[in-house]
Amino acid sequence: MNILLLGSGGREHAIAWKLSQSKLLSKLFIAPGNGGTALHGTNKDFSVTDFEAIKTCCIEEHIDLVIVGPEEPLVKGIVDFLVNESGLNLMIIGPSKTAARLEGSKSFAKAFLQKHNIPTASYREFTAENFEDGIEYLKQHALPIVLKADGLAAGKGVIICQHHVEAVAEFELMIQRAKFGDAGKKVVVEEFLEGIELSVFVLTDGEDYLLLPEAKDYKRVGEGDKGLNTGGMGAISPVPFASDAFMQKVVSRIIEPTIKGLKQDQLEYKGFLFIGLMKTGDDPFVIEYNCRMGDPETEVVIPRIKNDLIELFVSTAKGELKHTVLEKDERFASTIVAVSGGYPNDYQKGFVIDGLEAKWKDCMIFHSGTKWEDGKFLTNGGRVVCATALASELDEAINLSRDIVESIEFEEKYFRRDIGYEFISHAGSEESRHH
Ligand code: AMP
Ligand code: GLY
């Protein structure tokens, strides 16, 4: 089978790595890919939103299956485009344009959650038309106040305000001064949910679904979850507090009504659905839907899946997931991301990376922002590479991935040493002595 994978992050490297292990794979193309994806297939030099180039590649390379990694092409309608305009009979992993609005519009997602009685924070939405009502609403809202730009805002569209004046000022910036462009012209104002976050993933064919391993992502750049938000600095899976009893609630209150809701609302969906949850007390609430896998969560979820990934995708595309059982590796996976100094603000690119050769069994290095040039891997992004390790104990997995990240060298490398910190005992550990 010939496969085209769209994207260029660690998520796509992890997917490419797993696809390359399938006996069903003939040729793998990744567009645009990175230095790591090129180890498993052929990188193609076009953008994930260049629909014409994608179509041409599907024709020229006799592609059978397209896997869409990131949200942007999904929200822009790549699936509908390929189904309706390519004239090809492709299998595609990704939701339709309308269904991708679950990620592309917070307002659409909130309306869906409310309609299907799925637990989520209470909210109201405002635009320039009811701007004054919005100001009044904010002034009497309990603190903190969560403001969300309706559309895609490169992960920056959520602002948590500790004071009313700040909320009013941000609200004005979004609606009247287009702080997030068109994405912020509609604003969702939401109740703040106290608790611990967790990422849950399903692969669905629109009728049935497989619950994939859950994960926890560490989004802040600094240790102790301080500092700016990033795409993600590390992740672990499974998540110690996601007990069977809790996951049962996630399934019955959130996943099943979501899948039923997709069908009822005729939202065509064959692909990954990522549900960002808050565990408040013992109960799960939806913070957001994403119409794709998470990054770096994929780098711990994919290594814990034992099934042949191409078989899973074919079952998804053909609507046959009902007959499929997920086989999980029960061990813990941890991944730690090495980033360029300065990230998520400005950073330099083009530094030589050393120490990327395979290390030990059950350890993987996934590339995010790298490129291969003149016989060397060079840094080419904010998040550069991540190291995933599998082990029977969480702290063992974390220590292994930290050792690998430590041994990878490039100028201005930075990484968090405390991934998974809430779940491991620090007594006598290296970090507690050094801090
Ligand atoms: P997002 O950009 O949608 O991933 O949201 C960024 C982060 O904002 C989430 O990961 C949560 O930590 C936080 N967040 C979003 N909505 C809420 C909420 N209603 N209550 C508390 N935290 C929230
Ligand atoms: N790591 C969070 C995301 O992929 O959205």
GROMACS .gro file of C-alpha atoms and ligand atoms in nm:
model
  463
    1MET     CA    1   0.000   0.000   0.000
    2ASN     CA    2   0.127   0.350  -0.086
    3ILE     CA    3   0.075   0.609   0.184
    4LEU     CA    4   0.094   0.987   0.200
    5LEU     CA    5   0.131   1.133   0.550
    6LEU     CA    6   0.078   1.509   0.588
    7GLY     CA    7   0.270   1.702   0.853
    8SER     CA    8   0.620   1.773   0.978
    9GLY     CA    9   0.633   1.728   1.354
   10GLY     CA   10   0.728   1.469   1.612
   11ARG     CA   11   0.374   1.337   1.579
   12GLU     CA   12   0.433   1.260   1.212
   13HIS     CA   13   0.773   1.105   1.280
   14ALA     CA   14   0.613   0.872   1.537
   15ILE     CA   15   0.337   0.779   1.291
   16ALA     CA   16   0.590   0.725   1.010
   17TRP     CA   17   0.807   0.509   1.239
   18LYS     CA   18   0.507   0.291   1.323
   19LEU     CA   19   0.385   0.270   0.961
   20SER     CA   20   0.731   0.158   0.853
   21GLN     CA   21   0.693  -0.153   1.073
   22SER     CA   22   0.386  -0.273   0.881
   23LYS     CA   23   0.418  -0.549   0.626
   24LEU     CA   24   0.137  -0.378   0.433
   25LEU     CA   25   0.353  -0.075   0.352
   26SER     CA   26   0.491  -0.040   0.001
   27LYS     CA   27   0.591   0.325  -0.026
   28LEU     CA   28   0.562   0.603   0.231
   29PHE     CA   29   0.569   0.972   0.141
   30ILE     CA   30   0.564   1.250   0.397
   31ALA     CA   31   0.482   1.612   0.312
   32PRO     CA   32   0.668   1.817   0.404
   33GLY     CA   33   0.817   1.587   0.672
   34ASN     CA   34   1.138   1.650   0.865
   35GLY     CA   35   1.484   1.499   0.904
   36GLY     CA   36   1.337   1.208   1.102
   37THR     CA   37   1.049   1.117   0.873
   38ALA     CA   38   1.301   1.084   0.589
   39LEU     CA   39   1.443   0.782   0.773
   40HIS     CA   40   1.117   0.595   0.702
   41GLY     CA   41   1.005   0.726   0.363
   42THR     CA   42   1.042   1.000   0.107
   43ASN     CA   43   0.979   1.361   0.206
   44LYS     CA   44   0.785   1.569  -0.044
   45ASP     CA   45   0.845   1.939  -0.059
   46PHE     CA   46   0.495   2.088  -0.044
   47SER     CA   47   0.283   2.238   0.228
   48VAL     CA   48   0.002   2.057   0.411
   49THR     CA   49  -0.239   2.323   0.288
   50ASP     CA   50  -0.137   2.306  -0.079
   51PHE     CA   51  -0.438   2.098  -0.183
   52GLU     CA   52  -0.347   2.089  -0.553
   53ALA     CA   53   0.002   1.959  -0.476
   54ILE     CA   54  -0.147   1.696  -0.246
   55LYS     CA   55  -0.384   1.582  -0.519
   56THR     CA   56  -0.104   1.569  -0.777
   57CYS     CA   57   0.111   1.363  -0.542
   58CYS     CA   58  -0.177   1.120  -0.481
   59ILE     CA   59  -0.212   1.070  -0.856
   60GLU     CA   60   0.158   1.050  -0.945
   61GLU     CA   61   0.257   0.823  -0.659
   62HIS     CA   62  -0.051   0.598  -0.679
   63ILE     CA   63  -0.144   0.673  -0.319
   64ASP     CA   64  -0.398   0.443  -0.151
   65LEU     CA   65  -0.415   0.601   0.194
   66VAL     CA   66  -0.374   0.962   0.310
   67ILE     CA   67  -0.315   1.038   0.680
   68VAL     CA   68  -0.363   1.397   0.785
   69GLY     CA   69  -0.148   1.488   1.087
   70PRO     CA   70  -0.221   1.853   1.176
   71GLU     CA   71  -0.549   2.042   1.210
   72GLU     CA   72  -0.502   2.320   0.960
   73PRO     CA   73  -0.564   2.120   0.640
   74LEU     CA   74  -0.856   1.940   0.810
   75VAL     CA   75  -1.023   2.265   0.915
   76LYS     CA   76  -0.962   2.398   0.561
   77GLY     CA   77  -1.135   2.094   0.413
   78ILE     CA   78  -0.864   1.865   0.274
   79VAL     CA   79  -1.079   1.555   0.327
   80ASP     CA   80  -1.379   1.692   0.135
   81PHE     CA   81  -1.145   1.820  -0.136
   82LEU     CA   82  -0.980   1.482  -0.188
   83VAL     CA   83  -1.312   1.296  -0.177
   84ASN     CA   84  -1.496   1.531  -0.412
   85GLU     CA   85  -1.232   1.674  -0.640
   86SER     CA   86  -0.947   1.432  -0.677
   87GLY     CA   87  -1.141   1.175  -0.876
   88LEU     CA   88  -0.946   0.914  -0.679
   89ASN     CA   89  -1.075   0.639  -0.461
   90LEU     CA   90  -0.860   0.718  -0.160
   91MET     CA   91  -0.881   0.605   0.199
   92ILE     CA   92  -0.834   0.914   0.416
   93ILE     CA   93  -0.769   0.941   0.788
   94GLY     CA   94  -0.917   1.269   0.907
   95PRO     CA   95  -1.262   1.423   0.959
   96SER     CA   96  -1.463   1.619   0.703
   97LYS     CA   97  -1.445   1.998   0.703
   98THR     CA   98  -1.770   2.032   0.896
   99ALA     CA   99  -1.666   1.779   1.160
  100ALA     CA  100  -1.323   1.945   1.195
  101ARG     CA  101  -1.509   2.251   1.323
  102LEU     CA  102  -1.507   2.071   1.658
  103GLU     CA  103  -1.151   2.203   1.672
  104GLY     CA  104  -1.181   2.492   1.427
  105SER     CA  105  -1.458   2.672   1.616
  106LYS     CA  106  -1.482   2.674   1.995
  107SER     CA  107  -1.837   2.806   1.959
  108PHE     CA  108  -1.932   2.508   1.737
  109ALA     CA  109  -1.772   2.268   1.988
  110LYS     CA  110  -1.953   2.424   2.285
  111ALA     CA  111  -2.288   2.406   2.105
  112PHE     CA  112  -2.221   2.038   2.021
  113LEU     CA  113  -2.129   1.960   2.383
  114GLN     CA  114  -2.436   2.133   2.514
  115LYS     CA  115  -2.670   1.975   2.261
  116HIS     CA  116  -2.548   1.625   2.346
  117ASN     CA  117  -2.538   1.681   2.722
  118ILE     CA  118  -2.165   1.621   2.750
  119PRO     CA  119  -2.009   1.767   3.067
  120THR     CA  120  -1.814   2.089   3.000
  121ALA     CA  121  -1.765   2.435   3.154
  122SER     CA  122  -2.066   2.668   3.128
  123TYR     CA  123  -2.017   2.949   2.878
  124ARG     CA  124  -2.152   3.236   2.673
  125GLU     CA  125  -2.032   3.377   2.345
  126PHE     CA  126  -1.993   3.732   2.221
  127THR     CA  127  -1.910   3.923   1.901
  128ALA     CA  128  -1.899   4.293   1.807
  129GLU     CA  129  -2.282   4.283   1.800
  130ASN     CA  130  -2.327   4.209   2.169
  131PHE     CA  131  -1.995   4.355   2.283
  132GLU     CA  132  -2.150   4.573   2.557
  133ASP     CA  133  -2.339   4.274   2.701
  134GLY     CA  134  -2.008   4.093   2.705
  135ILE     CA  135  -1.843   4.366   2.911
  136GLU     CA  136  -2.129   4.359   3.163
  137TYR     CA  137  -2.114   3.978   3.173
  138LEU     CA  138  -1.738   3.981   3.237
  139LYS     CA  139  -1.765   4.238   3.517
  140GLN     CA  140  -1.987   4.011   3.724
  141HIS     CA  141  -1.820   3.678   3.626
  142ALA     CA  142  -1.647   3.472   3.896
  143LEU     CA  143  -1.266   3.470   3.877
  144PRO     CA  144  -1.061   3.342   3.707
  145ILE     CA  145  -1.230   3.398   3.370
  146VAL     CA  146  -1.141   3.191   3.064
  147LEU     CA  147  -1.153   3.375   2.728
  148LYS     CA  148  -1.126   3.174   2.409
  149ALA     CA  149  -1.090   3.302   2.055
  150ASP     CA  150  -1.345   3.110   1.851
  151GLY     CA  151  -1.113   3.008   1.566
  152LEU     CA  152  -0.769   2.852   1.529
  153ALA     CA  153  -0.506   3.080   1.683
  154ALA     CA  154  -0.190   2.867   1.672
  155GLY     CA  155  -0.247   2.743   2.027
  156LYS     CA  156  -0.252   3.097   2.168
  157GLY     CA  157  -0.622   3.173   2.164
  158VAL     CA  158  -0.701   3.083   2.525
  159ILE     CA  159  -0.644   3.345   2.794
  160ILE     CA  160  -0.704   3.279   3.162
  161CYS     CA  161  -0.765   3.610   3.342
  162GLN     CA  162  -0.715   3.650   3.716
  163HIS     CA  163  -0.870   4.000   3.732
  164HIS     CA  164  -1.179   4.161   3.584
  165VAL     CA  165  -0.987   4.454   3.433
  166GLU     CA  166  -0.758   4.211   3.252
  167ALA     CA  167  -1.054   4.013   3.118
  168VAL     CA  168  -1.224   4.329   2.989
  169ALA     CA  169  -0.900   4.450   2.828
  170GLU     CA  170  -0.831   4.115   2.656
  171PHE     CA  171  -1.192   4.092   2.543
  172GLU     CA  172  -1.165   4.437   2.381
  173LEU     CA  173  -0.837   4.345   2.215
  174MET     CA  174  -0.988   4.031   2.068
  175ILE     CA  175  -1.316   4.173   1.943
  176GLN     CA  176  -1.231   4.534   1.861
  177ARG     CA  177  -0.864   4.517   1.770
  178ALA     CA  178  -0.857   4.170   1.617
  179LYS     CA  179  -0.577   4.046   1.846
  180PHE     CA  180  -0.615   3.699   1.692
  181GLY     CA  181  -0.739   3.821   1.353
  182ASP     CA  182  -1.072   3.677   1.243
  183ALA     CA  183  -1.023   3.383   1.483
  184GLY     CA  184  -1.094   3.615   1.779
  185LYS     CA  185  -1.385   3.813   1.642
  186LYS     CA  186  -1.611   3.576   1.829
  187VAL     CA  187  -1.514   3.505   2.189
  188VAL     CA  188  -1.626   3.222   2.413
  189VAL     CA  189  -1.629   3.323   2.781
  190GLU     CA  190  -1.608   3.017   3.000
  191GLU     CA  191  -1.623   2.912   3.360
  192PHE     CA  192  -1.281   2.812   3.499
  193LEU     CA  193  -1.250   2.443   3.579
  194GLU     CA  194  -1.025   2.353   3.867
  195GLY     CA  195  -0.847   2.018   3.841
  196ILE     CA  196  -0.588   1.808   3.659
  197GLU     CA  197  -0.576   1.775   3.281
  198LEU     CA  198  -0.557   1.463   3.074
  199SER     CA  199  -0.566   1.390   2.701
  200VAL     CA  200  -0.787   1.112   2.573
  201PHE     CA  201  -0.773   0.983   2.215
  202VAL     CA  202  -1.006   0.778   2.005
  203LEU     CA  203  -0.979   0.647   1.654
  204THR     CA  204  -1.327   0.643   1.505
  205ASP     CA  205  -1.485   0.534   1.177
  206GLY     CA  206  -1.793   0.743   1.255
  207GLU     CA  207  -1.987   0.442   1.388
  208ASP     CA  208  -1.754   0.272   1.631
  209TYR     CA  209  -1.431   0.371   1.798
  210LEU     CA  210  -1.119   0.241   1.964
  211LEU     CA  211  -1.010   0.405   2.286
  212LEU     CA  212  -0.635   0.464   2.253
  213PRO     CA  213  -0.397   0.498   2.548
  214GLU     CA  214  -0.450   0.824   2.737
  215ALA     CA  215  -0.168   1.070   2.802
  216LYS     CA  216  -0.069   1.374   3.001
  217ASP     CA  217   0.107   1.659   2.829
  218TYR     CA  218   0.333   1.920   2.993
  219LYS     CA  219   0.258   2.246   2.814
  220ARG     CA  220   0.450   2.511   3.007
  221VAL     CA  221   0.808   2.583   2.910
  222GLY     CA  222   0.940   2.594   3.267
  223GLU     CA  223   0.981   2.333   3.537
  224GLY     CA  224   0.699   2.311   3.789
  225ASP     CA  225   0.459   2.409   3.505
  226LYS     CA  226   0.575   2.772   3.507
  227GLY     CA  227   0.629   3.014   3.223
  228LEU     CA  228   0.487   3.042   2.874
  229ASN     CA  229   0.263   2.792   2.702
  230THR     CA  230   0.431   2.579   2.435
  231GLY     CA  231   0.316   2.310   2.196
  232GLY     CA  232   0.419   2.062   2.465
  233MET     CA  233   0.749   1.987   2.641
  234GLY     CA  234   0.690   1.623   2.726
  235ALA     CA  235   0.424   1.361   2.792
  236ILE     CA  236   0.358   1.039   2.977
  237SER     CA  237   0.119   0.747   2.922
  238PRO     CA  238  -0.064   0.583   3.095
  239VAL     CA  239  -0.170   0.854   3.339
  240PRO     CA  240  -0.164   0.731   3.699
  241PHE     CA  241  -0.484   0.908   3.806
  242ALA     CA  242  -0.683   0.777   3.508
  243SER     CA  243  -0.815   0.476   3.701
  244ASP     CA  244  -1.051   0.222   3.545
  245ALA     CA  245  -1.342   0.380   3.735
  246PHE     CA  246  -1.253   0.727   3.607
  247MET     CA  247  -1.203   0.606   3.249
  248GLN     CA  248  -1.543   0.434   3.269
  249LYS     CA  249  -1.696   0.777   3.335
  250VAL     CA  250  -1.498   0.923   3.045
  251VAL     CA  251  -1.635   0.654   2.816
  252SER     CA  252  -1.998   0.669   2.927
  253ARG     CA  253  -2.034   1.045   2.981
  254ILE     CA  254  -1.805   1.179   2.712
  255ILE     CA  255  -1.685   0.940   2.443
  256GLU     CA  256  -2.007   0.752   2.373
  257PRO     CA  257  -2.229   1.063   2.358
  258THR     CA  258  -1.964   1.228   2.138
  259ILE     CA  259  -1.961   0.943   1.885
  260LYS     CA  260  -2.341   0.926   1.893
  261GLY     CA  261  -2.355   1.304   1.849
  262LEU     CA  262  -2.130   1.288   1.542
  263LYS     CA  263  -2.369   1.041   1.382
  264GLN     CA  264  -2.683   1.226   1.486
  265ASP     CA  265  -2.547   1.556   1.351
  266GLN     CA  266  -2.419   1.386   1.035
  267LEU     CA  267  -2.062   1.491   1.097
  268GLU     CA  268  -1.851   1.264   0.873
  269TYR     CA  269  -1.564   1.146   1.086
  270LYS     CA  270  -1.301   0.885   1.008
  271GLY     CA  271  -0.993   0.962   1.206
  272PHE     CA  272  -0.842   1.061   1.537
  273LEU     CA  273  -1.037   1.260   1.790
  274PHE     CA  274  -0.841   1.411   2.076
  275ILE     CA  275  -1.046   1.509   2.379
  276GLY     CA  276  -0.880   1.746   2.625
  277LEU     CA  277  -1.030   1.677   2.967
  278MET     CA  278  -1.022   1.828   3.312
  279LYS     CA  279  -1.062   1.592   3.605
  280THR     CA  280  -1.248   1.803   3.858
  281GLY     CA  281  -1.295   1.609   4.178
  282ASP     CA  282  -1.366   1.263   4.041
  283ASP     CA  283  -1.550   1.379   3.732
  284PRO     CA  284  -1.436   1.443   3.376
  285PHE     CA  285  -1.523   1.764   3.185
  286VAL     CA  286  -1.437   1.844   2.825
  287ILE     CA  287  -1.204   2.141   2.782
  288GLU     CA  288  -1.166   2.104   2.409
  289TYR     CA  289  -1.190   1.877   2.109
  290ASN     CA  290  -0.906   1.846   1.860
  291CYS     CA  291  -0.962   1.672   1.529
  292ARG     CA  292  -0.616   1.510   1.522
  293MET     CA  293  -0.361   1.350   1.751
  294GLY     CA  294  -0.164   1.557   2.002
  295ASP     CA  295   0.204   1.638   1.985
  296PRO     CA  296   0.400   1.524   2.192
  297GLU     CA  297   0.123   1.288   2.314
  298THR     CA  298   0.149   1.082   1.993
  299GLU     CA  299   0.510   1.006   2.080
  300VAL     CA  300   0.394   0.815   2.390
  301VAL     CA  301   0.061   0.685   2.255
  302ILE     CA  302   0.183   0.530   1.929
  303PRO     CA  303   0.469   0.330   2.089
  304ARG     CA  304   0.209   0.176   2.325
  305ILE     CA  305  -0.007   0.047   2.039
  306LYS     CA  306   0.082  -0.307   1.936
  307ASN     CA  307  -0.158  -0.339   1.642
  308ASP     CA  308  -0.040  -0.291   1.287
  309LEU     CA  309  -0.115   0.078   1.229
  310ILE     CA  310  -0.200   0.034   0.862
  311GLU     CA  311  -0.453  -0.237   0.952
  312LEU     CA  312  -0.611   0.005   1.200
  313PHE     CA  313  -0.629   0.278   0.937
  314VAL     CA  314  -0.779   0.049   0.675
  315SER     CA  315  -1.046  -0.065   0.924
  316THR     CA  316  -1.116   0.300   1.005
  317ALA     CA  317  -1.146   0.404   0.641
  318LYS     CA  318  -1.369   0.106   0.560
  319GLY     CA  319  -1.593   0.151   0.864
  320GLU     CA  320  -1.486  -0.180   1.015
  321LEU     CA  321  -1.354  -0.077   1.355
  322LYS     CA  322  -1.630  -0.275   1.522
  323HIS     CA  323  -1.430  -0.590   1.451
  324THR     CA  324  -1.100  -0.453   1.577
  325VAL     CA  325  -0.950  -0.485   1.921
  326LEU     CA  326  -0.677  -0.253   2.039
  327GLU     CA  327  -0.371  -0.430   2.174
  328LYS     CA  328  -0.184  -0.214   2.419
  329ASP     CA  329   0.163  -0.232   2.562
  330GLU     CA  330   0.088  -0.208   2.935
  331ARG     CA  331   0.421  -0.046   3.015
  332PHE     CA  332   0.475   0.324   3.084
  333ALA     CA  333   0.596   0.555   2.813
  334SER     CA  334   0.758   0.890   2.869
  335THR     CA  335   0.879   1.145   2.621
  336ILE     CA  336   1.086   1.458   2.680
  337VAL     CA  337   1.124   1.727   2.417
  338ALA     CA  338   1.454   1.906   2.355
  339VAL     CA  339   1.383   2.258   2.232
  340SER     CA  340   1.585   2.546   2.091
  341GLY     CA  341   1.688   2.806   2.351
  342GLY     CA  342   1.435   3.091   2.350
  343TYR     CA  343   1.137   2.878   2.243
  344PRO     CA  344   0.840   2.948   2.248
  345ASN     CA  345   0.967   3.301   2.170
  346ASP     CA  346   1.240   3.366   1.912
  347TYR     CA  347   1.511   3.106   1.866
  348GLN     CA  348   1.786   3.026   1.618
  349LYS     CA  349   1.790   2.743   1.366
  350GLY     CA  350   2.060   2.559   1.178
  351PHE     CA  351   2.270   2.413   1.461
  352VAL     CA  352   2.423   2.070   1.406
  353ILE     CA  353   2.262   1.794   1.615
  354ASP     CA  354   2.479   1.512   1.748
  355GLY     CA  355   2.391   1.198   1.937
  356LEU     CA  356   2.081   1.097   1.741
  357GLU     CA  357   2.190   0.740   1.672
  358ALA     CA  358   1.977   0.461   1.818
  359LYS     CA  359   2.046   0.416   2.187
  360TRP     CA  360   1.885   0.131   2.373
  361LYS     CA  361   1.605  -0.116   2.325
  362ASP     CA  362   1.259   0.032   2.387
  363CYS     CA  363   1.384   0.385   2.328
  364MET     CA  364   1.297   0.600   2.029
  365ILE     CA  365   1.415   0.941   1.918
  366PHE     CA  366   1.149   1.131   1.725
  367HIS     CA  367   1.237   1.443   1.529
  368SER     CA  368   1.015   1.753   1.539
  369GLY     CA  369   1.210   2.047   1.398
  370THR     CA  370   1.507   1.896   1.217
  371LYS     CA  371   1.633   1.879   0.863
  372TRP     CA  372   1.893   1.668   0.691
  373GLU     CA  373   2.149   1.876   0.502
  374ASP     CA  374   2.496   1.792   0.372
  375GLY     CA  375   2.512   1.470   0.569
  376LYS     CA  376   2.405   1.623   0.901
  377PHE     CA  377   2.091   1.677   1.100
  378LEU     CA  378   2.033   2.047   1.173
  379THR     CA  379   1.790   2.217   1.412
  380ASN     CA  380   1.500   2.358   1.216
  381GLY     CA  381   1.231   2.450   1.467
  382GLY     CA  382   1.147   2.537   1.827
  383ARG     CA  383   1.080   2.182   1.934
  384VAL     CA  384   1.374   1.990   1.789
  385VAL     CA  385   1.362   1.623   1.893
  386CYS     CA  386   1.205   1.416   2.164
  387ALA     CA  387   1.317   1.096   2.331
  388THR     CA  388   1.059   0.833   2.420
  389ALA     CA  389   1.128   0.540   2.649
  390LEU     CA  390   0.913   0.246   2.756
  391ALA     CA  391   0.961   0.076   3.092
  392SER     CA  392   0.759  -0.117   3.346
  393GLU     CA  393   0.780   0.170   3.597
  394LEU     CA  394   0.704   0.533   3.521
  395ASP     CA  395   1.016   0.673   3.687
  396GLU     CA  396   1.232   0.428   3.496
  397ALA     CA  397   1.077   0.542   3.165
  398ILE     CA  398   1.125   0.907   3.261
  399ASN     CA  399   1.485   0.858   3.368
  400LEU     CA  400   1.564   0.677   3.043
  401SER     CA  401   1.414   0.946   2.824
  402ARG     CA  402   1.599   1.211   3.025
  403ASP     CA  403   1.930   1.025   2.980
  404ILE     CA  404   1.874   1.017   2.605
  405VAL     CA  405   1.781   1.386   2.581
  406GLU     CA  406   2.086   1.466   2.787
  407SER     CA  407   2.308   1.278   2.543
  408ILE     CA  408   2.169   1.458   2.236
  409GLU     CA  409   2.374   1.767   2.162
  410PHE     CA  410   2.301   2.093   1.986
  411GLU     CA  411   2.371   2.454   2.073
  412GLU     CA  412   2.125   2.618   2.310
  413LYS     CA  413   1.942   2.293   2.384
  414TYR     CA  414   1.687   2.320   2.664
  415PHE     CA  415   1.450   2.062   2.813
  416ARG     CA  416   1.239   2.014   3.124
  417ARG     CA  417   1.390   1.778   3.380
  418ASP     CA  418   1.065   1.737   3.569
  419ILE     CA  419   0.830   1.566   3.321
  420GLY     CA  420   0.599   1.339   3.522
  421TYR     CA  421   0.704   1.506   3.848
  422GLU     CA  422   0.363   1.479   4.018
  423PHE     CA  423   0.365   1.103   3.987
  424ILE     CA  424   0.708   1.005   4.106
  425SER     CA  425   0.868   1.009   4.443
  426HIS     CA  426   1.144   1.270   4.462
  427ALA     CA  427   1.295   1.145   4.784
  428GLY     CA  428   1.668   1.116   4.728
  429SER     CA  429   1.644   1.176   4.354
  430GLU     CA  430   1.912   1.365   4.164
  431GLU     CA  431   1.681   1.661   4.101
  432SER     CA  432   1.578   1.710   4.459
  433ARG     CA  433   1.943   1.724   4.558
  434HIS     CA  434   2.031   1.974   4.287
  435HIS     CA  435   1.733   2.208   4.328
  436AMP     P1  436  -0.611   2.518   2.444
  436AMP     O1  437  -0.528   2.628   2.380
  436AMP     O2  438  -0.750   2.513   2.396
  436AMP     O3  439  -0.536   2.388   2.447
  436AMP     O4  440  -0.625   2.560   2.598
  436AMP     C1  441  -0.511   2.595   2.668
  436AMP     C2  442  -0.522   2.556   2.810
  436AMP     O5  443  -0.613   2.641   2.878
  436AMP     C3  444  -0.577   2.418   2.839
  436AMP     O6  445  -0.483   2.318   2.820
  436AMP     C4  446  -0.616   2.433   2.984
  436AMP     O7  447  -0.502   2.423   3.065
  436AMP     C5  448  -0.665   2.575   2.991
  436AMP     N1  449  -0.811   2.582   2.990
  436AMP     C6  450  -0.893   2.591   2.884
  436AMP     N2  451  -1.021   2.599   2.921
  436AMP     C7  452  -1.022   2.595   3.056
  436AMP     C8  453  -1.124   2.599   3.155
  436AMP     N3  454  -1.252   2.613   3.125
  436AMP     N4  455  -1.086   2.592   3.285
  436AMP     C9  456  -0.957   2.582   3.319
  436AMP     N5  457  -0.856   2.578   3.230
  436AMP    C10  458  -0.887   2.584   3.101
  437GLY     N1  459   0.006   1.881   2.295
  437GLY     C1  460  -0.118   1.946   2.274
  437GLY     C2  461  -0.164   1.945   2.135
  437GLY     O1  462  -0.116   1.876   2.049
  437GLY     O2  463  -0.259   2.018   2.109
   0.00000   0.00000   0.00000
